[in-house]
Amino acid sequence: ARQVWAEMNGVIRSLARAAVTKCEGEQLDEILAHLCAFPVALKQHLRGERNPTEIEVVFESFDAKRRWDSDGWYNTIDAILGANNMPVTLLTSLSLSLASPPGLAPALSERTEDRIEDGVNRLASAVASCEAIKCTPIPLSYSRHTSRFFT
């Protein structure tokens, strides 16, 4: 579990570095907000918690609470908190924030966008690994040994 978490932190730092050097303005704020909120969303998902305040604080610090899509403005925080799997929804929202609005020239080069998407895919793999660890039962012999050790 520690290795997965450490790799995830490395990917987030790498993505943040790429965003800071290649993006600007609202797009940069939105990407950084998603990256900062990801570990919080994953922690809550794995613990079975829902604490909107933790997620809201991150997005509000970057002023990235709303996003425009083809249907108009929507609240990013509500979309993430309303999802069954917050970290995966957050990653999908992050991928959408990389896209340029219709009619405008792409803000990122194709190479940069591919690099960031590769990082998003690695974060999605980390979610799957953490979920697998969480869902793996502790062998009976281990739990008996632990029970005897602590009593």
C-alpha atoms as an extended CHARMM CRD file, in Angstrom:
* protein
*
       151  EXT
         1         1  ALA       CA              0.0000000000        0.0000000000        0.0000000000  PROA      1               0.0000000000
         2         2  ARG       CA              2.8430000000        2.3960000000        0.7950000000  PROA      2               0.0000000000
         3         3  GLN       CA              4.4510000000        1.7620000000       -2.5810000000  PROA      3               0.0000000000
         4         4  VAL       CA              1.1970000000        2.5420000000       -4.3820000000  PROA      4               0.0000000000
         5         5  TRP       CA              0.7310000000        5.7190000000       -2.3490000000  PROA      5               0.0000000000
         6         6  ALA       CA              4.3500000000        6.7770000000       -2.9520000000  PROA      6               0.0000000000
         7         7  GLU       CA              4.0310000000        6.1930000000       -6.7040000000  PROA      7               0.0000000000
         8         8  MET       CA              0.7760000000        8.1370000000       -6.7390000000  PROA      8               0.0000000000
         9         9  ASN       CA              2.4660000000       11.0990000000       -4.9990000000  PROA      9               0.0000000000
        10        10  GLY       CA              5.2680000000       11.0080000000       -7.5550000000  PROA      10              0.0000000000
        11        11  VAL       CA              2.8010000000       11.0410000000      -10.4430000000  PROA      11              0.0000000000
        12        12  ILE       CA              0.8650000000       13.9400000000       -8.9070000000  PROA      12              0.0000000000
        13        13  ARG       CA              4.0750000000       15.9610000000       -8.4680000000  PROA      13              0.0000000000
        14        14  SER       CA              5.0990000000       15.2410000000      -12.0370000000  PROA      14              0.0000000000
        15        15  LEU       CA              1.6890000000       16.2770000000      -13.3640000000  PROA      15              0.0000000000
        16        16  ALA       CA              1.7280000000       19.4470000000      -11.2660000000  PROA      16              0.0000000000
        17        17  ARG       CA              5.1810000000       20.3340000000      -12.6000000000  PROA      17              0.0000000000
        18        18  ALA       CA              4.0000000000       19.7700000000      -16.1820000000  PROA      18              0.0000000000
        19        19  ALA       CA              0.8740000000       21.8620000000      -15.5930000000  PROA      19              0.0000000000
        20        20  VAL       CA              2.7890000000       24.7580000000      -14.0430000000  PROA      20              0.0000000000
        21        21  THR       CA              5.2320000000       24.8700000000      -16.9580000000  PROA      21              0.0000000000
        22        22  LYS       CA              2.7190000000       24.3270000000      -19.7890000000  PROA      22              0.0000000000
        23        23  CYS       CA             -0.6140000000       25.8070000000      -18.6360000000  PROA      23              0.0000000000
        24        24  GLU       CA             -1.8250000000       29.1520000000      -17.4130000000  PROA      24              0.0000000000
        25        25  GLY       CA             -4.8490000000       30.9540000000      -16.0460000000  PROA      25              0.0000000000
        26        26  GLU       CA             -8.0700000000       29.1160000000      -15.2710000000  PROA      26              0.0000000000
        27        27  GLN       CA             -6.8750000000       25.8850000000      -16.8590000000  PROA      27              0.0000000000
        28        28  LEU       CA             -3.8400000000       25.7840000000      -14.5740000000  PROA      28              0.0000000000
        29        29  ASP       CA             -5.9800000000       26.4780000000      -11.4920000000  PROA      29              0.0000000000
        30        30  GLU       CA             -8.4290000000       23.7600000000      -12.4700000000  PROA      30              0.0000000000
        31        31  ILE       CA             -5.7250000000       21.1490000000      -13.0940000000  PROA      31              0.0000000000
        32        32  LEU       CA             -3.9280000000       21.9520000000       -9.8220000000  PROA      32              0.0000000000
        33        33  ALA       CA             -7.2020000000       21.8370000000       -7.8840000000  PROA      33              0.0000000000
        34        34  HSD       CA             -7.9430000000       18.3780000000       -9.2940000000  PROA      34              0.0000000000
        35        35  LEU       CA             -4.4440000000       17.1280000000       -8.5030000000  PROA      35              0.0000000000
        36        36  CYS       CA             -4.5730000000       18.4380000000       -4.9240000000  PROA      36              0.0000000000
        37        37  ALA       CA             -8.0660000000       17.0090000000       -4.3580000000  PROA      37              0.0000000000
        38        38  PHE       CA             -7.2190000000       13.5540000000       -5.7180000000  PROA      38              0.0000000000
        39        39  PRO       CA             -5.5020000000       12.1090000000       -2.5990000000  PROA      39              0.0000000000
        40        40  VAL       CA             -8.3160000000       13.4760000000       -0.4380000000  PROA      40              0.0000000000
        41        41  ALA       CA            -10.9660000000       11.8990000000       -2.6670000000  PROA      41              0.0000000000
        42        42  LEU       CA             -9.0900000000        8.5840000000       -2.7200000000  PROA      42              0.0000000000
        43        43  LYS       CA             -8.7060000000        8.5780000000        1.0650000000  PROA      43              0.0000000000
        44        44  GLN       CA            -12.4110000000        9.2350000000        1.5330000000  PROA      44              0.0000000000
        45        45  HSD       CA            -13.3390000000        6.5850000000       -1.0340000000  PROA      45              0.0000000000
        46        46  LEU       CA            -11.1850000000        3.9160000000        0.5960000000  PROA      46              0.0000000000
        47        47  ARG       CA            -12.4770000000        4.7420000000        4.0780000000  PROA      47              0.0000000000
        48        48  GLY       CA            -16.0970000000        4.9040000000        2.9180000000  PROA      48              0.0000000000
        49        49  GLU       CA            -16.3750000000        8.5360000000        4.0170000000  PROA      49              0.0000000000
        50        50  ARG       CA            -17.9920000000       11.6050000000        2.4860000000  PROA      50              0.0000000000
        51        51  ASN       CA            -16.6320000000       14.8940000000        3.7830000000  PROA      51              0.0000000000
        52        52  PRO       CA            -17.5840000000       17.6300000000        1.3150000000  PROA      52              0.0000000000
        53        53  THR       CA            -15.6660000000       20.2700000000        3.2630000000  PROA      53              0.0000000000
        54        54  GLU       CA            -12.2850000000       18.6340000000        2.5790000000  PROA      54              0.0000000000
        55        55  ILE       CA            -12.8980000000       18.6270000000       -1.1750000000  PROA      55              0.0000000000
        56        56  GLU       CA            -14.5060000000       22.0830000000       -1.2390000000  PROA      56              0.0000000000
        57        57  VAL       CA            -11.5620000000       23.7010000000        0.5560000000  PROA      57              0.0000000000
        58        58  VAL       CA             -9.1680000000       22.4990000000       -2.1320000000  PROA      58              0.0000000000
        59        59  PHE       CA            -11.2720000000       23.6920000000       -5.0640000000  PROA      59              0.0000000000
        60        60  GLU       CA            -12.0730000000       27.0160000000       -3.3760000000  PROA      60              0.0000000000
        61        61  SER       CA             -8.3840000000       27.6900000000       -2.7290000000  PROA      61              0.0000000000
        62        62  PHE       CA             -7.8400000000       27.5080000000       -6.5020000000  PROA      62              0.0000000000
        63        63  ASP       CA            -11.1850000000       29.1870000000       -7.3020000000  PROA      63              0.0000000000
        64        64  ALA       CA            -12.0310000000       26.2490000000       -9.5780000000  PROA      64              0.0000000000
        65        65  LYS       CA            -15.5480000000       25.3260000000       -8.4630000000  PROA      65              0.0000000000
        66        66  ARG       CA            -17.3920000000       25.6310000000      -11.7730000000  PROA      66              0.0000000000
        67        67  ARG       CA            -16.6890000000       24.4960000000      -15.2940000000  PROA      67              0.0000000000
        68        68  TRP       CA            -18.2050000000       25.2020000000      -18.6690000000  PROA      68              0.0000000000
        69        69  ASP       CA            -19.2630000000       22.3350000000      -20.9010000000  PROA      69              0.0000000000
        70        70  SER       CA            -21.5820000000       22.0020000000      -23.8800000000  PROA      70              0.0000000000
        71        71  ASP       CA            -24.6420000000       22.1240000000      -21.5880000000  PROA      71              0.0000000000
        72        72  GLY       CA            -23.4870000000       25.2540000000      -19.7470000000  PROA      72              0.0000000000
        73        73  TRP       CA            -21.9280000000       25.8040000000      -16.3150000000  PROA      73              0.0000000000
        74        74  TYR       CA            -21.9050000000       23.0290000000      -13.7600000000  PROA      74              0.0000000000
        75        75  ASN       CA            -20.4420000000       22.6490000000      -10.2950000000  PROA      75              0.0000000000
        76        76  THR       CA            -17.3310000000       20.4570000000      -10.3340000000  PROA      76              0.0000000000
        77        77  ILE       CA            -17.5140000000       19.7590000000       -6.5920000000  PROA      77              0.0000000000
        78        78  ASP       CA            -21.1290000000       18.5600000000       -6.7780000000  PROA      78              0.0000000000
        79        79  ALA       CA            -20.2840000000       16.2650000000       -9.6720000000  PROA      79              0.0000000000
        80        80  ILE       CA            -17.3960000000       14.6960000000       -7.7450000000  PROA      80              0.0000000000
        81        81  LEU       CA            -19.2310000000       14.4000000000       -4.4190000000  PROA      81              0.0000000000
        82        82  GLY       CA            -22.3050000000       12.9400000000       -6.1010000000  PROA      82              0.0000000000
        83        83  ALA       CA            -20.3390000000       10.1170000000       -7.7000000000  PROA      83              0.0000000000
        84        84  ASN       CA            -20.1190000000        6.5490000000       -6.4340000000  PROA      84              0.0000000000
        85        85  ASN       CA            -16.3680000000        6.5270000000       -7.0650000000  PROA      85              0.0000000000
        86        86  MET       CA            -15.0400000000       10.0110000000       -6.2830000000  PROA      86              0.0000000000
        87        87  PRO       CA            -11.4080000000        9.4650000000       -7.3490000000  PROA      87              0.0000000000
        88        88  VAL       CA            -12.3520000000        8.0670000000      -10.7660000000  PROA      88              0.0000000000
        89        89  THR       CA            -14.8780000000       10.8630000000      -11.3230000000  PROA      89              0.0000000000
        90        90  LEU       CA            -12.2380000000       13.3920000000      -10.3020000000  PROA      90              0.0000000000
        91        91  LEU       CA             -9.8080000000       11.9090000000      -12.8460000000  PROA      91              0.0000000000
        92        92  THR       CA            -12.4630000000       12.0850000000      -15.5650000000  PROA      92              0.0000000000
        93        93  SER       CA            -13.0720000000       15.7120000000      -14.6530000000  PROA      93              0.0000000000
        94        94  LEU       CA             -9.3120000000       16.3200000000      -14.8010000000  PROA      94              0.0000000000
        95        95  SER       CA             -9.1730000000       14.8530000000      -18.3090000000  PROA      95              0.0000000000
        96        96  LEU       CA            -12.0430000000       17.1070000000      -19.3650000000  PROA      96              0.0000000000
        97        97  SER       CA            -10.2050000000       20.1440000000      -18.0090000000  PROA      97              0.0000000000
        98        98  LEU       CA             -7.3370000000       19.4200000000      -20.4050000000  PROA      98              0.0000000000
        99        99  ALA       CA             -9.5830000000       19.8960000000      -23.4280000000  PROA      99              0.0000000000
       100       100  SER       CA             -9.9190000000       23.3380000000      -24.9700000000  PROA      100             0.0000000000
       101       101  PRO       CA            -13.3810000000       24.8330000000      -25.3780000000  PROA      101             0.0000000000
       102       102  PRO       CA            -14.8760000000       24.3410000000      -28.8590000000  PROA      102             0.0000000000
       103       103  GLY       CA            -13.7870000000       26.9400000000      -31.3700000000  PROA      103             0.0000000000
       104       104  LEU       CA            -10.5840000000       27.8340000000      -29.5430000000  PROA      104             0.0000000000
       105       105  ALA       CA             -7.0850000000       26.7310000000      -30.3890000000  PROA      105             0.0000000000
       106       106  PRO       CA             -5.7440000000       23.9570000000      -28.1430000000  PROA      106             0.0000000000
       107       107  ALA       CA             -4.0740000000       25.3550000000      -25.0400000000  PROA      107             0.0000000000
       108       108  LEU       CA             -1.7120000000       22.3770000000      -24.7910000000  PROA      108             0.0000000000
       109       109  SER       CA              0.4070000000       20.6960000000      -27.3910000000  PROA      109             0.0000000000
       110       110  GLU       CA             -0.6410000000       17.1840000000      -28.2920000000  PROA      110             0.0000000000
       111       111  ARG       CA              2.5450000000       15.8220000000      -26.7310000000  PROA      111             0.0000000000
       112       112  THR       CA              1.9200000000       17.6160000000      -23.4170000000  PROA      112             0.0000000000
       113       113  GLU       CA             -1.7120000000       16.5290000000      -23.3530000000  PROA      113             0.0000000000
       114       114  ASP       CA             -0.6510000000       12.9110000000      -24.0000000000  PROA      114             0.0000000000
       115       115  ARG       CA              1.9240000000       13.1150000000      -21.2100000000  PROA      115             0.0000000000
       116       116  ILE       CA             -0.6400000000       14.4200000000      -18.7450000000  PROA      116             0.0000000000
       117       117  GLU       CA             -3.1870000000       11.7910000000      -19.8460000000  PROA      117             0.0000000000
       118       118  ASP       CA             -0.5480000000        9.1110000000      -19.2460000000  PROA      118             0.0000000000
       119       119  GLY       CA             -0.2010000000       10.4200000000      -15.6930000000  PROA      119             0.0000000000
       120       120  VAL       CA             -3.9880000000       10.3760000000      -15.2700000000  PROA      120             0.0000000000
       121       121  ASN       CA             -3.9920000000        6.7470000000      -16.4180000000  PROA      121             0.0000000000
       122       122  ARG       CA             -1.3050000000        5.9280000000      -13.8560000000  PROA      122             0.0000000000
       123       123  LEU       CA             -3.4240000000        7.5370000000      -11.1320000000  PROA      123             0.0000000000
       124       124  ALA       CA             -6.4070000000        5.4500000000      -12.2580000000  PROA      124             0.0000000000
       125       125  SER       CA             -4.2180000000        2.3510000000      -11.9120000000  PROA      125             0.0000000000
       126       126  ALA       CA             -3.2920000000        3.4700000000       -8.3940000000  PROA      126             0.0000000000
       127       127  VAL       CA             -6.9990000000        3.7010000000       -7.5290000000  PROA      127             0.0000000000
       128       128  ALA       CA             -7.5080000000        0.1480000000       -8.7860000000  PROA      128             0.0000000000
       129       129  SER       CA             -4.5170000000       -1.0950000000       -6.7780000000  PROA      129             0.0000000000
       130       130  CYS       CA             -5.7490000000        0.5770000000       -3.5970000000  PROA      130             0.0000000000
       131       131  GLU       CA             -9.2340000000       -0.8490000000       -4.0920000000  PROA      131             0.0000000000
       132       132  ALA       CA             -7.7470000000       -4.3190000000       -4.5690000000  PROA      132             0.0000000000
       133       133  ILE       CA             -5.7470000000       -4.0140000000       -1.3430000000  PROA      133             0.0000000000
       134       134  LYS       CA             -8.8060000000       -2.7860000000        0.5400000000  PROA      134             0.0000000000
       135       135  CYS       CA            -10.9920000000       -5.6410000000       -0.7370000000  PROA      135             0.0000000000
       136       136  THR       CA             -8.4580000000       -8.3960000000       -0.0660000000  PROA      136             0.0000000000
       137       137  PRO       CA             -9.4670000000      -10.2670000000        3.0880000000  PROA      137             0.0000000000
       138       138  ILE       CA             -6.9080000000      -10.8690000000        5.8100000000  PROA      138             0.0000000000
       139       139  PRO       CA             -6.0720000000      -14.6020000000        5.9610000000  PROA      139             0.0000000000
       140       140  LEU       CA             -7.6140000000      -16.3550000000        8.9490000000  PROA      140             0.0000000000
       141       141  SER       CA             -4.2300000000      -17.5350000000       10.2210000000  PROA      141             0.0000000000
       142       142  TYR       CA             -2.9830000000      -13.9340000000       10.3400000000  PROA      142             0.0000000000
       143       143  SER       CA             -6.0190000000      -12.6870000000       12.2200000000  PROA      143             0.0000000000
       144       144  ARG       CA             -5.7820000000      -15.5660000000       14.7230000000  PROA      144             0.0000000000
       145       145  HSD       CA             -2.0670000000      -14.9090000000       15.2510000000  PROA      145             0.0000000000
       146       146  THR       CA             -2.7010000000      -11.1950000000       15.7360000000  PROA      146             0.0000000000
       147       147  SER       CA             -5.5500000000      -11.9300000000       18.1220000000  PROA      147             0.0000000000
       148       148  ARG       CA             -3.3060000000      -14.1600000000       20.2610000000  PROA      148             0.0000000000
       149       149  PHE       CA             -0.4810000000      -11.6480000000       20.1490000000  PROA      149             0.0000000000
       150       150  PHE       CA             -2.6130000000       -8.7860000000       21.4740000000  PROA      150             0.0000000000
       151       151  THR       CA             -4.4210000000      -10.7800000000       24.1890000000  PROA      151             0.0000000000
